[in-house]
PDB file of C-alpha atoms in Angstrom:
ATOM      1  CA  MET A  28      18.412   1.935 -27.168  1.00 39.00           C
ATOM      2  CA  SER A  29      16.118   0.153 -29.631  1.00 37.00           C
ATOM      3  CA  ALA A  30      13.883   2.254 -31.829  1.00 33.00           C
ATOM      4  CA  HIS A  31      10.980   0.163 -30.564  1.00 34.00           C
ATOM      5  CA  GLU A  32      11.566   1.042 -26.893  1.00 33.00           C
ATOM      6  CA  ARG A  33       9.168   3.511 -25.348  1.00 31.00           C
ATOM      7  CA  PHE A  34       8.276   5.289 -22.141  1.00 27.00           C
ATOM      8  CA  PHE A  35       5.930   3.638 -19.679  1.00 31.00           C
ATOM      9  CA  ARG A  36       4.186   5.336 -16.790  1.00 31.00           C
ATOM     10  CA  GLU A  37       1.918   4.044 -14.052  1.00 34.00           C
ATOM     11  CA  ARG A  38       0.379   5.890 -11.102  1.00 33.00           C
ATOM     12  CA  ASP A  39       1.342   3.562  -8.253  1.00 38.00           C
ATOM     13  CA  TYR A  40       4.965   2.890  -9.229  1.00 40.00           C
ATOM     14  CA  ALA A  41       8.135   4.690 -10.197  1.00 44.00           C
ATOM     15  CA  PRO A  42       8.755   2.988 -13.579  1.00 45.00           C
ATOM     16  CA  ASN A  43      11.872   2.569 -15.673  1.00 45.00           C
ATOM     17  CA  PRO A  44      11.276   4.665 -18.812  1.00 41.00           C
ATOM     18  CA  VAL A  45      12.313   1.821 -21.119  1.00 39.00           C
ATOM     19  CA  ALA A  46      10.332  -1.157 -22.468  1.00 38.00           C
ATOM     20  CA  SER A  47      11.128  -3.486 -25.360  1.00 39.00           C
ATOM     21  CA  ASP A  48       8.857  -4.179 -28.331  1.00 37.00           C
ATOM     22  CA  LEU A  49       7.052  -7.505 -28.724  1.00 34.00           C
ATOM     23  CA  THR A  50       9.269  -8.411 -31.663  1.00 35.00           C
ATOM     24  CA  ARG A  51      12.101  -9.086 -29.177  1.00 41.00           C
ATOM     25  CA  LEU A  52      10.022 -11.741 -27.455  1.00 36.00           C
ATOM     26  CA  ILE A  53      10.145 -14.499 -30.078  1.00 35.00           C
ATOM     27  CA  GLU A  54      10.843 -17.776 -28.344  1.00 39.00           C
ATOM     28  CA  ARG A  55      14.417 -19.043 -28.730  1.00 42.00           C
ATOM     29  CA  GLY A  56      15.287 -22.553 -27.687  1.00 39.00           C
ATOM     30  CA  SER A  57      14.236 -23.845 -24.283  1.00 39.00           C
ATOM     31  CA  HIS A  58      14.990 -20.719 -22.235  1.00 47.00           C
ATOM     32  CA  ARG A  59      11.399 -20.204 -21.095  1.00 48.00           C
ATOM     33  CA  VAL A  60      10.500 -18.338 -17.914  1.00 49.00           C
ATOM     34  CA  SER A  61       7.498 -20.355 -16.744  1.00 57.00           C
ATOM     35  CA  ASP A  62       9.353 -21.786 -13.751  1.00 66.00           C
ATOM     36  CA  VAL A  63      11.589 -18.803 -12.968  1.00 79.00           C
ATOM     37  CA  ALA A  64      10.464 -16.436 -10.191  1.00 85.00           C
ATOM     38  CA  HIS A  65      13.460 -14.095 -10.253  1.00 85.00           C
ATOM     39  CA  PHE A  66      17.033 -13.601 -11.416  1.00 87.00           C
ATOM     40  CA  ASP A  67      19.959 -11.362 -10.485  1.00 89.00           C
ATOM     41  CA  VAL A  68      21.712  -8.672 -12.524  1.00 88.00           C
ATOM     42  CA  SER A  69      24.951  -6.895 -11.675  1.00 87.00           C
ATOM     43  CA  HIS A  70      26.409  -3.433 -12.174  1.00 83.00           C
ATOM     44  CA  ALA A  71      29.521  -1.723 -10.747  1.00 82.00           C
ATOM     45  CA  GLY A  72      30.183  -4.540  -8.318  1.00 83.00           C
ATOM     46  CA  GLU A  73      26.622  -4.651  -6.991  1.00 83.00           C
ATOM     47  CA  THR A  74      24.068  -7.419  -7.564  1.00 87.00           C
ATOM     48  CA  TYR A  75      20.321  -6.732  -7.705  1.00 84.00           C
ATOM     49  CA  ARG A  76      17.407  -9.150  -7.508  1.00 88.00           C
ATOM     50  CA  VAL A  77      14.700  -8.732 -10.201  1.00 90.00           C
ATOM     51  CA  LYS A  78      11.353 -10.466  -9.695  1.00 89.00           C
ATOM     52  CA  LEU A  79       9.487 -11.824 -12.717  1.00 90.00           C
ATOM     53  CA  LYS A  80       5.788 -11.427 -13.349  1.00 89.00           C
ATOM     54  CA  ARG A  81       4.264 -13.218 -16.343  1.00 89.00           C
ATOM     55  CA  SER A  82       1.230 -11.686 -18.021  1.00 88.00           C
ATOM     56  CA  ALA A  83      -0.774 -12.961 -20.973  1.00 87.00           C
ATOM     57  CA  ALA A  84      -1.905  -9.384 -21.618  1.00 87.00           C
ATOM     58  CA  ALA A  85       1.610  -7.897 -21.666  1.00 87.00           C
ATOM     59  CA  ARG A  86       3.049  -7.077 -25.083  1.00 87.00           C
ATOM     60  CA  GLN A  87       6.419  -5.792 -23.947  1.00 90.00           C
ATOM     61  CA  PHE A  88       8.914  -5.838 -21.103  1.00 91.00           C
ATOM     62  CA  ILE A  89       7.919  -3.449 -18.310  1.00 90.00           C
ATOM     63  CA  LEU A  90      10.385  -2.813 -15.493  1.00 89.00           C
ATOM     64  CA  ARG A  91       9.003  -1.205 -12.329  1.00 86.00           C
ATOM     65  CA  PHE A  92      10.446  -0.127  -9.017  1.00 80.00           C
ATOM     66  CA  ARG A  93       7.972  -0.590  -6.146  1.00 75.00           C
ATOM     67  CA  ALA A  94       8.763   1.638  -3.188  1.00 67.00           C
ATOM     68  CA  ALA A  95       6.056   0.063  -1.049  1.00 63.00           C
ATOM     69  CA  THR A  96       7.636  -3.392  -1.178  1.00 70.00           C
ATOM     70  CA  GLN A  97      11.154  -2.099  -1.916  1.00 72.00           C
ATOM     71  CA  ASP A  98      11.794  -4.329  -4.897  1.00 80.00           C
ATOM     72  CA  VAL A  99      12.031  -4.373  -8.695  1.00 87.00           C
ATOM     73  CA  VAL A 100       9.582  -6.323 -10.877  1.00 89.00           C
ATOM     74  CA  LEU A 101       9.924  -7.153 -14.564  1.00 91.00           C
ATOM     75  CA  THR A 102       6.566  -7.889 -16.214  1.00 91.00           C
ATOM     76  CA  ILE A 103       6.896 -10.012 -19.330  1.00 90.00           C
ATOM     77  CA  PRO A 104       4.576 -11.627 -21.893  1.00 90.00           C
ATOM     78  CA  SER A 105       3.790 -15.257 -21.060  1.00 85.00           C
ATOM     79  CA  ARG A 106       5.815 -16.511 -24.061  1.00 83.00           C
ATOM     80  CA  ALA A 107       8.835 -14.347 -23.342  1.00 81.00           C
ATOM     81  CA  ASN A 108      12.335 -15.783 -23.615  1.00 83.00           C
ATOM     82  CA  LEU A 109      14.449 -15.850 -20.446  1.00 85.00           C
ATOM     83  CA  VAL A 110      17.617 -14.803 -22.264  1.00 89.00           C
ATOM     84  CA  ASP A 111      15.887 -11.720 -23.672  1.00 89.00           C
ATOM     85  CA  ALA A 112      14.276 -10.929 -20.315  1.00 90.00           C
ATOM     86  CA  LYS A 113      17.529 -11.095 -18.399  1.00 89.00           C
ATOM     87  CA  GLY A 114      19.391  -9.184 -21.098  1.00 90.00           C
ATOM     88  CA  PHE A 115      16.818  -6.399 -20.962  1.00 91.00           C
ATOM     89  CA  ALA A 116      17.058  -6.182 -17.156  1.00 90.00           C
ATOM     90  CA  ALA A 117      20.868  -6.242 -17.301  1.00 91.00           C
ATOM     91  CA  ARG A 118      20.878  -3.187 -19.595  1.00 92.00           C
ATOM     92  CA  GLN A 119      18.773  -1.384 -17.013  1.00 90.00           C
ATOM     93  CA  ALA A 120      20.983  -2.370 -14.062  1.00 89.00           C
ATOM     94  CA  PRO A 121      22.289   1.207 -13.543  1.00 89.00           C
ATOM     95  CA  TRP A 122      18.702   2.448 -13.241  1.00 86.00           C
ATOM     96  CA  ILE A 123      17.797  -0.422 -10.900  1.00 86.00           C
ATOM     97  CA  GLY A 124      20.772   0.367  -8.696  1.00 83.00           C
ATOM     98  CA  SER A 125      19.925   4.059  -8.492  1.00 79.00           C
ATOM     99  CA  ARG A 126      16.372   3.261  -7.414  1.00 76.00           C
ATOM    100  CA  LEU A 127      17.330   0.711  -4.781  1.00 75.00           C
ATOM    101  CA  ARG A 128      20.083   2.910  -3.347  1.00 72.00           C
ATOM    102  CA  GLY A 129      17.560   5.707  -2.955  1.00 63.00           C
ATOM    103  CA  LEU A 130      15.247   3.666  -0.735  1.00 61.00           C
ATOM    104  CA  THR A 131      14.142   5.281   2.481  1.00 62.00           C
ATOM    105  CA  GLU A 132      14.826   3.081   5.486  1.00 67.00           C
ATOM    106  CA  LYS A 133      11.681   1.464   6.830  1.00 77.00           C
ATOM    107  CA  LEU A 134      10.408   2.703  10.159  1.00 85.00           C
ATOM    108  CA  GLN A 135      10.324  -0.161  12.630  1.00 90.00           C
ATOM    109  CA  LEU A 136       7.586  -0.354  15.263  1.00 93.00           C
ATOM    110  CA  GLU A 137       9.982  -0.248  18.180  1.00 93.00           C
ATOM    111  CA  PRO A 138      10.489   1.848  21.326  1.00 94.00           C
ATOM    112  CA  GLY A 139      11.606   5.391  20.562  1.00 92.00           C
ATOM    113  CA  ALA A 140      10.236   5.438  17.006  1.00 93.00           C
ATOM    114  CA  LEU A 141       8.011   8.336  15.984  1.00 93.00           C
ATOM    115  CA  LEU A 142       4.837   6.856  14.510  1.00 94.00           C
ATOM    116  CA  PRO A 143       1.962   8.821  12.924  1.00 95.00           C
ATOM    117  CA  LEU A 144      -1.471   8.099  14.372  1.00 97.00           C
ATOM    118  CA  ARG A 145      -4.314   9.866  12.563  1.00 96.00           C
ATOM    119  CA  GLY A 146      -1.655  12.116  11.075  1.00 95.00           C
ATOM    120  CA  VAL A 147      -0.155  13.148  14.439  1.00 94.00           C
ATOM    121  CA  PRO A 148       3.370  11.925  15.354  1.00 94.00           C
ATOM    122  CA  HIS A 149       3.370   9.734  18.467  1.00 95.00           C
ATOM    123  CA  ARG A 150       6.446   8.366  20.217  1.00 94.00           C
ATOM    124  CA  ILE A 151       6.423   4.624  20.966  1.00 95.00           C
ATOM    125  CA  GLU A 152       7.282   3.981  24.609  1.00 94.00           C
ATOM    126  CA  HIS A 153       7.830   0.562  26.119  1.00 94.00           C
ATOM    127  CA  ARG A 154       6.400  -0.049  29.573  1.00 90.00           C
ATOM    128  CA  PRO A 155       7.798  -3.485  30.478  1.00 88.00           C
ATOM    129  CA  ALA A 156       5.182  -5.959  31.642  1.00 77.00           C
ATOM    130  CA  LYS A 157       3.406  -9.098  30.443  1.00 70.00           C
ATOM    131  CA  ARG A 158      -0.117  -7.744  30.042  1.00 76.00           C
ATOM    132  CA  GLY A 159       0.035  -6.808  26.339  1.00 75.00           C
ATOM    133  CA  VAL A 160      -1.863  -3.529  26.769  1.00 90.00           C
ATOM    134  CA  VAL A 161      -1.462  -0.556  24.399  1.00 94.00           C
ATOM    135  CA  TRP A 162      -2.806   2.927  25.069  1.00 94.00           C
ATOM    136  CA  VAL A 163      -2.313   6.531  23.959  1.00 94.00           C
ATOM    137  CA  GLN A 164      -0.979   9.102  26.415  1.00 91.00           C
ATOM    138  CA  THR A 165      -1.240  12.822  25.660  1.00 89.00           C
ATOM    139  CA  VAL A 166       1.502  15.355  26.274  1.00 85.00           C
ATOM    140  CA  GLU A 167      -0.558  16.771  29.142  1.00 82.00           C
ATOM    141  CA  ASP A 168      -0.900  13.332  30.711  1.00 77.00           C
ATOM    142  CA  SER A 169       2.897  12.980  30.542  1.00 71.00           C
ATOM    143  CA  PHE A 170       3.305  16.081  32.744  1.00 68.00           C
ATOM    144  CA  GLY A 171       5.946  17.542  30.452  1.00 65.00           C
ATOM    145  CA  SER A 172       8.109  14.417  30.349  1.00 72.00           C
ATOM    146  CA  SER A 173       7.457  13.963  26.606  1.00 72.00           C
ATOM    147  CA  ALA A 174       7.421  16.457  23.744  1.00 77.00           C
ATOM    148  CA  GLU A 175       5.006  14.267  21.737  1.00 89.00           C
ATOM    149  CA  PRO A 176       1.973  12.178  22.612  1.00 93.00           C
ATOM    150  CA  LEU A 177       2.896   8.583  23.353  1.00 94.00           C
ATOM    151  CA  ILE A 178       1.768   5.154  22.267  1.00 95.00           C
ATOM    152  CA  CYS A 179       2.558   3.131  25.366  1.00 94.00           C
ATOM    153  CA  VAL A 180       3.080  -0.610  25.127  1.00 94.00           C
ATOM    154  CA  ASN A 181       2.769  -2.673  28.272  1.00 92.00           C
ATOM    155  CA  SER A 182       4.287  -5.990  27.175  1.00 90.00           C
ATOM    156  CA  GLU A 183       7.459  -7.987  26.927  1.00 89.00           C
ATOM    157  CA  ALA A 184      10.042  -6.363  24.645  1.00 90.00           C
ATOM    158  CA  CYS A 185       9.842  -9.094  22.005  1.00 90.00           C
ATOM    159  CA  PHE A 186       6.130  -8.402  21.491  1.00 92.00           C
ATOM    160  CA  VAL A 187       6.236  -4.599  21.145  1.00 93.00           C
ATOM    161  CA  SER A 188       6.124  -4.511  17.343  1.00 94.00           C
ATOM    162  CA  ARG A 189       3.234  -6.977  17.135  1.00 94.00           C
ATOM    163  CA  ARG A 190       1.285  -5.193  19.869  1.00 94.00           C
ATOM    164  CA  ILE A 191       1.646  -1.864  18.035  1.00 95.00           C
ATOM    165  CA  HIS A 192       0.590  -3.404  14.727  1.00 95.00           C
ATOM    166  CA  ASP A 193      -2.490  -5.000  16.288  1.00 95.00           C
ATOM    167  CA  PHE A 194      -3.364  -1.717  17.998  1.00 96.00           C
ATOM    168  CA  LEU A 195      -3.176   0.192  14.697  1.00 97.00           C
ATOM    169  CA  VAL A 196      -5.400  -2.364  12.966  1.00 96.00           C
ATOM    170  CA  ARG A 197      -7.985  -2.128  15.757  1.00 97.00           C
ATOM    171  CA  GLU A 198      -7.992   1.657  15.588  1.00 97.00           C
ATOM    172  CA  ALA A 199      -8.287   1.573  11.789  1.00 97.00           C
ATOM    173  CA  ARG A 200     -11.209  -0.850  12.031  1.00 97.00           C
ATOM    174  CA  ARG A 201     -12.994   1.357  14.540  1.00 97.00           C
ATOM    175  CA  ASP A 202     -12.544   4.568  12.535  1.00 98.00           C
ATOM    176  CA  LEU A 203     -13.442   2.975   9.203  1.00 98.00           C
ATOM    177  CA  GLU A 204     -16.493   1.212  10.618  1.00 97.00           C
ATOM    178  CA  ALA A 205     -17.795   4.506  11.994  1.00 97.00           C
ATOM    179  CA  ALA A 206     -17.077   6.461   8.795  1.00 98.00           C
ATOM    180  CA  VAL A 207     -18.599   3.803   6.549  1.00 98.00           C
ATOM    181  CA  ALA A 208     -21.733   3.586   8.703  1.00 97.00           C
ATOM    182  CA  ARG A 209     -22.192   7.362   8.566  1.00 97.00           C
ATOM    183  CA  HIS A 210     -21.718   7.605   4.814  1.00 97.00           C
ATOM    184  CA  ALA A 211     -23.807   4.528   4.040  1.00 97.00           C
ATOM    185  CA  ALA A 212     -26.688   5.888   6.093  1.00 97.00           C
ATOM    186  CA  HIS A 213     -26.474   9.191   4.213  1.00 96.00           C
ATOM    187  CA  LEU A 214     -26.703   7.470   0.813  1.00 96.00           C
ATOM    188  CA  GLY A 215     -29.142   4.796   1.939  1.00 96.00           C
ATOM    189  CA  VAL A 216     -26.972   1.869   0.888  1.00 95.00           C
ATOM    190  CA  ARG A 217     -26.103  -1.394   2.586  1.00 93.00           C
ATOM    191  CA  VAL A 218     -22.579  -2.590   3.320  1.00 95.00           C
ATOM    192  CA  ARG A 219     -22.160  -6.351   3.502  1.00 94.00           C
ATOM    193  CA  LYS A 220     -18.801  -6.414   5.276  1.00 94.00           C
ATOM    194  CA  ILE A 221     -15.571  -4.480   5.740  1.00 97.00           C
ATOM    195  CA  THR A 222     -12.162  -6.112   5.340  1.00 96.00           C
ATOM    196  CA  LEU A 223      -8.832  -4.570   6.300  1.00 96.00           C
ATOM    197  CA  ARG A 224      -5.762  -5.620   4.342  1.00 93.00           C
ATOM    198  CA  ASP A 225      -2.177  -4.539   3.739  1.00 92.00           C
ATOM    199  CA  THR A 226      -2.438  -3.610   0.071  1.00 87.00           C
ATOM    200  CA  THR A 227       0.131  -1.741  -2.007  1.00 81.00           C
ATOM    201  CA  SER A 228      -1.776  -0.922  -5.191  1.00 80.00           C
ATOM    202  CA  ARG A 229      -4.875   0.754  -3.753  1.00 89.00           C
ATOM    203  CA  TRP A 230      -6.150   2.215  -0.486  1.00 95.00           C
ATOM    204  CA  GLY A 231      -9.657   0.865  -0.827  1.00 95.00           C
ATOM    205  CA  SER A 232     -11.973  -1.102  -3.087  1.00 95.00           C
ATOM    206  CA  CYS A 233     -15.630  -2.044  -3.405  1.00 95.00           C
ATOM    207  CA  THR A 234     -17.247  -5.159  -4.839  1.00 94.00           C
ATOM    208  CA  SER A 235     -20.620  -5.397  -6.538  1.00 89.00           C
ATOM    209  CA  SER A 236     -21.825  -7.563  -3.639  1.00 92.00           C
ATOM    210  CA  GLY A 237     -21.327  -4.723  -1.164  1.00 92.00           C
ATOM    211  CA  GLU A 238     -17.980  -5.717   0.333  1.00 95.00           C
ATOM    212  CA  LEU A 239     -15.534  -2.919   1.114  1.00 97.00           C
ATOM    213  CA  ASN A 240     -11.780  -3.398   1.465  1.00 96.00           C
ATOM    214  CA  PHE A 241      -9.379  -0.889   2.985  1.00 97.00           C
ATOM    215  CA  SER A 242      -5.714  -0.646   3.878  1.00 96.00           C
ATOM    216  CA  TRP A 243      -5.262  -0.597   7.638  1.00 97.00           C
ATOM    217  CA  ARG A 244      -2.436   1.908   7.073  1.00 96.00           C
ATOM    218  CA  LEU A 245      -5.027   4.648   6.610  1.00 97.00           C
ATOM    219  CA  ILE A 246      -5.102   5.008  10.404  1.00 98.00           C
ATOM    220  CA  MET A 247      -1.702   6.692  10.113  1.00 97.00           C
ATOM    221  CA  ALA A 248      -3.038   9.341   7.698  1.00 97.00           C
ATOM    222  CA  PRO A 249      -4.935  12.452   8.843  1.00 97.00           C
ATOM    223  CA  THR A 250      -8.560  11.742   9.728  1.00 97.00           C
ATOM    224  CA  PHE A 251      -9.915  13.633   6.705  1.00 97.00           C
ATOM    225  CA  VAL A 252      -7.995  11.245   4.419  1.00 97.00           C
ATOM    226  CA  LEU A 253      -9.449   8.119   6.014  1.00 98.00           C
ATOM    227  CA  ASP A 254     -12.923   9.662   5.966  1.00 98.00           C
ATOM    228  CA  TYR A 255     -12.595  10.524   2.267  1.00 98.00           C
ATOM    229  CA  LEU A 256     -11.521   6.961   1.380  1.00 98.00           C
ATOM    230  CA  ALA A 257     -14.518   5.610   3.295  1.00 98.00           C
ATOM    231  CA  ALA A 258     -16.799   8.011   1.390  1.00 98.00           C
ATOM    232  CA  HIS A 259     -15.171   7.059  -1.917  1.00 97.00           C
ATOM    233  CA  GLU A 260     -15.799   3.341  -1.492  1.00 97.00           C
ATOM    234  CA  VAL A 261     -19.316   3.770  -0.088  1.00 97.00           C
ATOM    235  CA  ALA A 262     -20.199   5.907  -3.126  1.00 97.00           C
ATOM    236  CA  HIS A 263     -19.203   2.961  -5.318  1.00 97.00           C
ATOM    237  CA  LEU A 264     -22.169   1.082  -3.876  1.00 96.00           C
ATOM    238  CA  LEU A 265     -24.292   3.467  -5.925  1.00 95.00           C
ATOM    239  CA  HIS A 266     -22.010   3.821  -8.944  1.00 95.00           C
ATOM    240  CA  MET A 267     -19.435   1.130  -9.792  1.00 94.00           C
ATOM    241  CA  ASN A 268     -17.492   3.601 -11.921  1.00 94.00           C
ATOM    242  CA  HIS A 269     -15.938   7.058 -11.748  1.00 95.00           C
ATOM    243  CA  SER A 270     -18.681   8.870 -13.608  1.00 96.00           C
ATOM    244  CA  PRO A 271     -19.823  12.434 -12.820  1.00 96.00           C
ATOM    245  CA  ALA A 272     -22.694  10.905 -10.837  1.00 96.00           C
ATOM    246  CA  PHE A 273     -20.182   8.980  -8.729  1.00 97.00           C
ATOM    247  CA  TRP A 274     -18.120  12.070  -7.937  1.00 96.00           C
ATOM    248  CA  LYS A 275     -21.278  13.987  -7.103  1.00 96.00           C
ATOM    249  CA  ALA A 276     -22.125  11.295  -4.549  1.00 97.00           C
ATOM    250  CA  VAL A 277     -18.595  11.485  -3.089  1.00 97.00           C
ATOM    251  CA  ALA A 278     -18.849  15.282  -2.834  1.00 96.00           C
ATOM    252  CA  SER A 279     -22.096  14.922  -0.888  1.00 97.00           C
ATOM    253  CA  LEU A 280     -20.194  12.865   1.700  1.00 97.00           C
ATOM    254  CA  SER A 281     -16.781  14.545   1.847  1.00 96.00           C
ATOM    255  CA  LYS A 282     -15.702  18.159   1.471  1.00 95.00           C
ATOM    256  CA  ASP A 283     -12.029  17.174   1.422  1.00 95.00           C
ATOM    257  CA  VAL A 284     -11.803  15.269  -1.860  1.00 96.00           C
ATOM    258  CA  ALA A 285      -9.058  17.409  -3.435  1.00 95.00           C
ATOM    259  CA  ALA A 286      -7.099  17.777  -0.194  1.00 96.00           C
ATOM    260  CA  ALA A 287      -7.220  14.049   0.540  1.00 96.00           C
ATOM    261  CA  GLU A 288      -6.198  13.059  -2.991  1.00 95.00           C
ATOM    262  CA  SER A 289      -3.309  15.542  -2.813  1.00 94.00           C
ATOM    263  CA  TRP A 290      -2.179  14.217   0.580  1.00 95.00           C
ATOM    264  CA  LEU A 291      -2.177  10.639  -0.676  1.00 93.00           C
ATOM    265  CA  ARG A 292      -0.136  11.565  -3.749  1.00 89.00           C
ATOM    266  CA  MET A 293       2.453  13.381  -1.644  1.00 88.00           C
ATOM    267  CA  HIS A 294       2.619  11.217   1.483  1.00 90.00           C
ATOM    268  CA  GLY A 295       0.782   7.961   0.835  1.00 90.00           C
ATOM    269  CA  MET A 296       3.842   5.999  -0.217  1.00 83.00           C
ATOM    270  CA  GLY A 297       5.523   6.846   3.075  1.00 86.00           C
ATOM    271  CA  LEU A 298       2.864   4.912   4.981  1.00 92.00           C
ATOM    272  CA  HIS A 299       4.053   1.735   3.257  1.00 88.00           C
ATOM    273  CA  LEU A 300       7.507   2.219   4.777  1.00 86.00           C
ATOM    274  CA  ILE A 301       6.233   1.865   8.331  1.00 91.00           C
ATOM    275  CA  GLY A 302       6.360  -1.491  10.073  1.00 87.00           C
ATOM    276  CA  PRO A 303       6.171  -4.979   8.592  1.00 81.00           C
ATOM    277  CA  ARG A 304       4.098  -5.964   5.588  1.00 72.00           C
ATOM    278  CA  THR A 305       1.373  -8.578   5.980  1.00 67.00           C
ATOM    279  CA  ASN A 306      -0.482 -10.117   3.049  1.00 56.00           C
ATOM    280  CA  GLU A 307      -3.325 -11.720   4.967  1.00 47.00           C
ATOM    281  CA  PRO A 308      -6.536  -9.820   5.765  1.00 51.00           C
ATOM    282  CA  ALA A 309      -5.986  -7.653   8.835  1.00 49.00           C
ATOM    283  CA  GLY A 310      -9.549  -8.094  10.011  1.00 44.00           C
ATOM    284  CA  VAL A 311     -13.138  -8.439   8.866  1.00 41.00           C
ATOM    285  CA  VAL A 312     -16.040  -6.705  10.548  1.00 39.00           C
ATOM    286  CA  PRO A 313     -19.740  -7.225   9.827  1.00 38.00           C
ATOM    287  CA  SER A 314     -21.853  -4.545   8.271  1.00 37.00           C
ATOM    288  CA  PRO A 315     -22.678  -1.904  10.916  1.00 36.00           C
ATOM    289  CA  LYS A 316     -26.380  -1.519  11.632  1.00 34.00           C
ATOM    290  CA  ALA A 317     -26.272   2.130  10.559  1.00 33.00           C
ATOM    291  CA  ALA A 318     -25.208   1.005   7.092  1.00 33.00           C
ATOM    292  CA  THR A 319     -28.531  -0.702   6.406  1.00 27.00           C
ATOM    293  CA  SER A 320     -30.409   0.967   3.577  1.00 28.00           C
ATOM    294  CA  LEU A 321     -32.979   3.516   4.628  1.00 23.00           C
TER     295      LEU A 321
END
């Protein structure tokens, strides 16, 4: 290991604790990486795909394992040499293999799967038909035929996964719209619009123009977690920072700040292993009337 290599840590990823110094990145020949999106490295008979991410701000090689997307990304300075980049990744192939082998299998949105809804496990049950209707059925409504509440899908089998996904997005939109309206009214701020996405790096965000973005996957977390994230982003409409004043505003909206942050650290990554990933916005809703400033 080079004397210039160091540890690297980042909150949202499980990083490889090795990164090379900028002095290794001097351009050599024509082996540039500007047109290369990925390459493969091998170890012990296994081959692993490594994605490349170029960054003008990067001053070293940074290798990260992303559990949410189940892949490995090597971030490199924009003038990095491909030979050096691939050589660095090849030396870390044992670590890459150990991470990828340890992946938890993704939970598919299919009949029989146990899916969390507002933090409560629900069993997906297919009710064959062509109507495309999804509804929740309690244990009591099942008359003892099910040990868990059900998410029933009345559709053709090939559409079950999509129907469940759309149902979760609708439920997330409804819960987030209500929570945002309540918190915005309390602080006397105006929300321009709410967008639901399938993000991996953050659960929510706020723009200076009053637009709030959330991950639709929050509908699978306990209700106090979703409510805290709504409070967190609404508070940013007053303070676009994480100052003491910001946290005081959050505390005035949510009494579960510590519990929600702890839950997300322990279980948040698991929500990314449920169902398919979608990069497009999952839905935009207009600002609720209750969110208008007082």
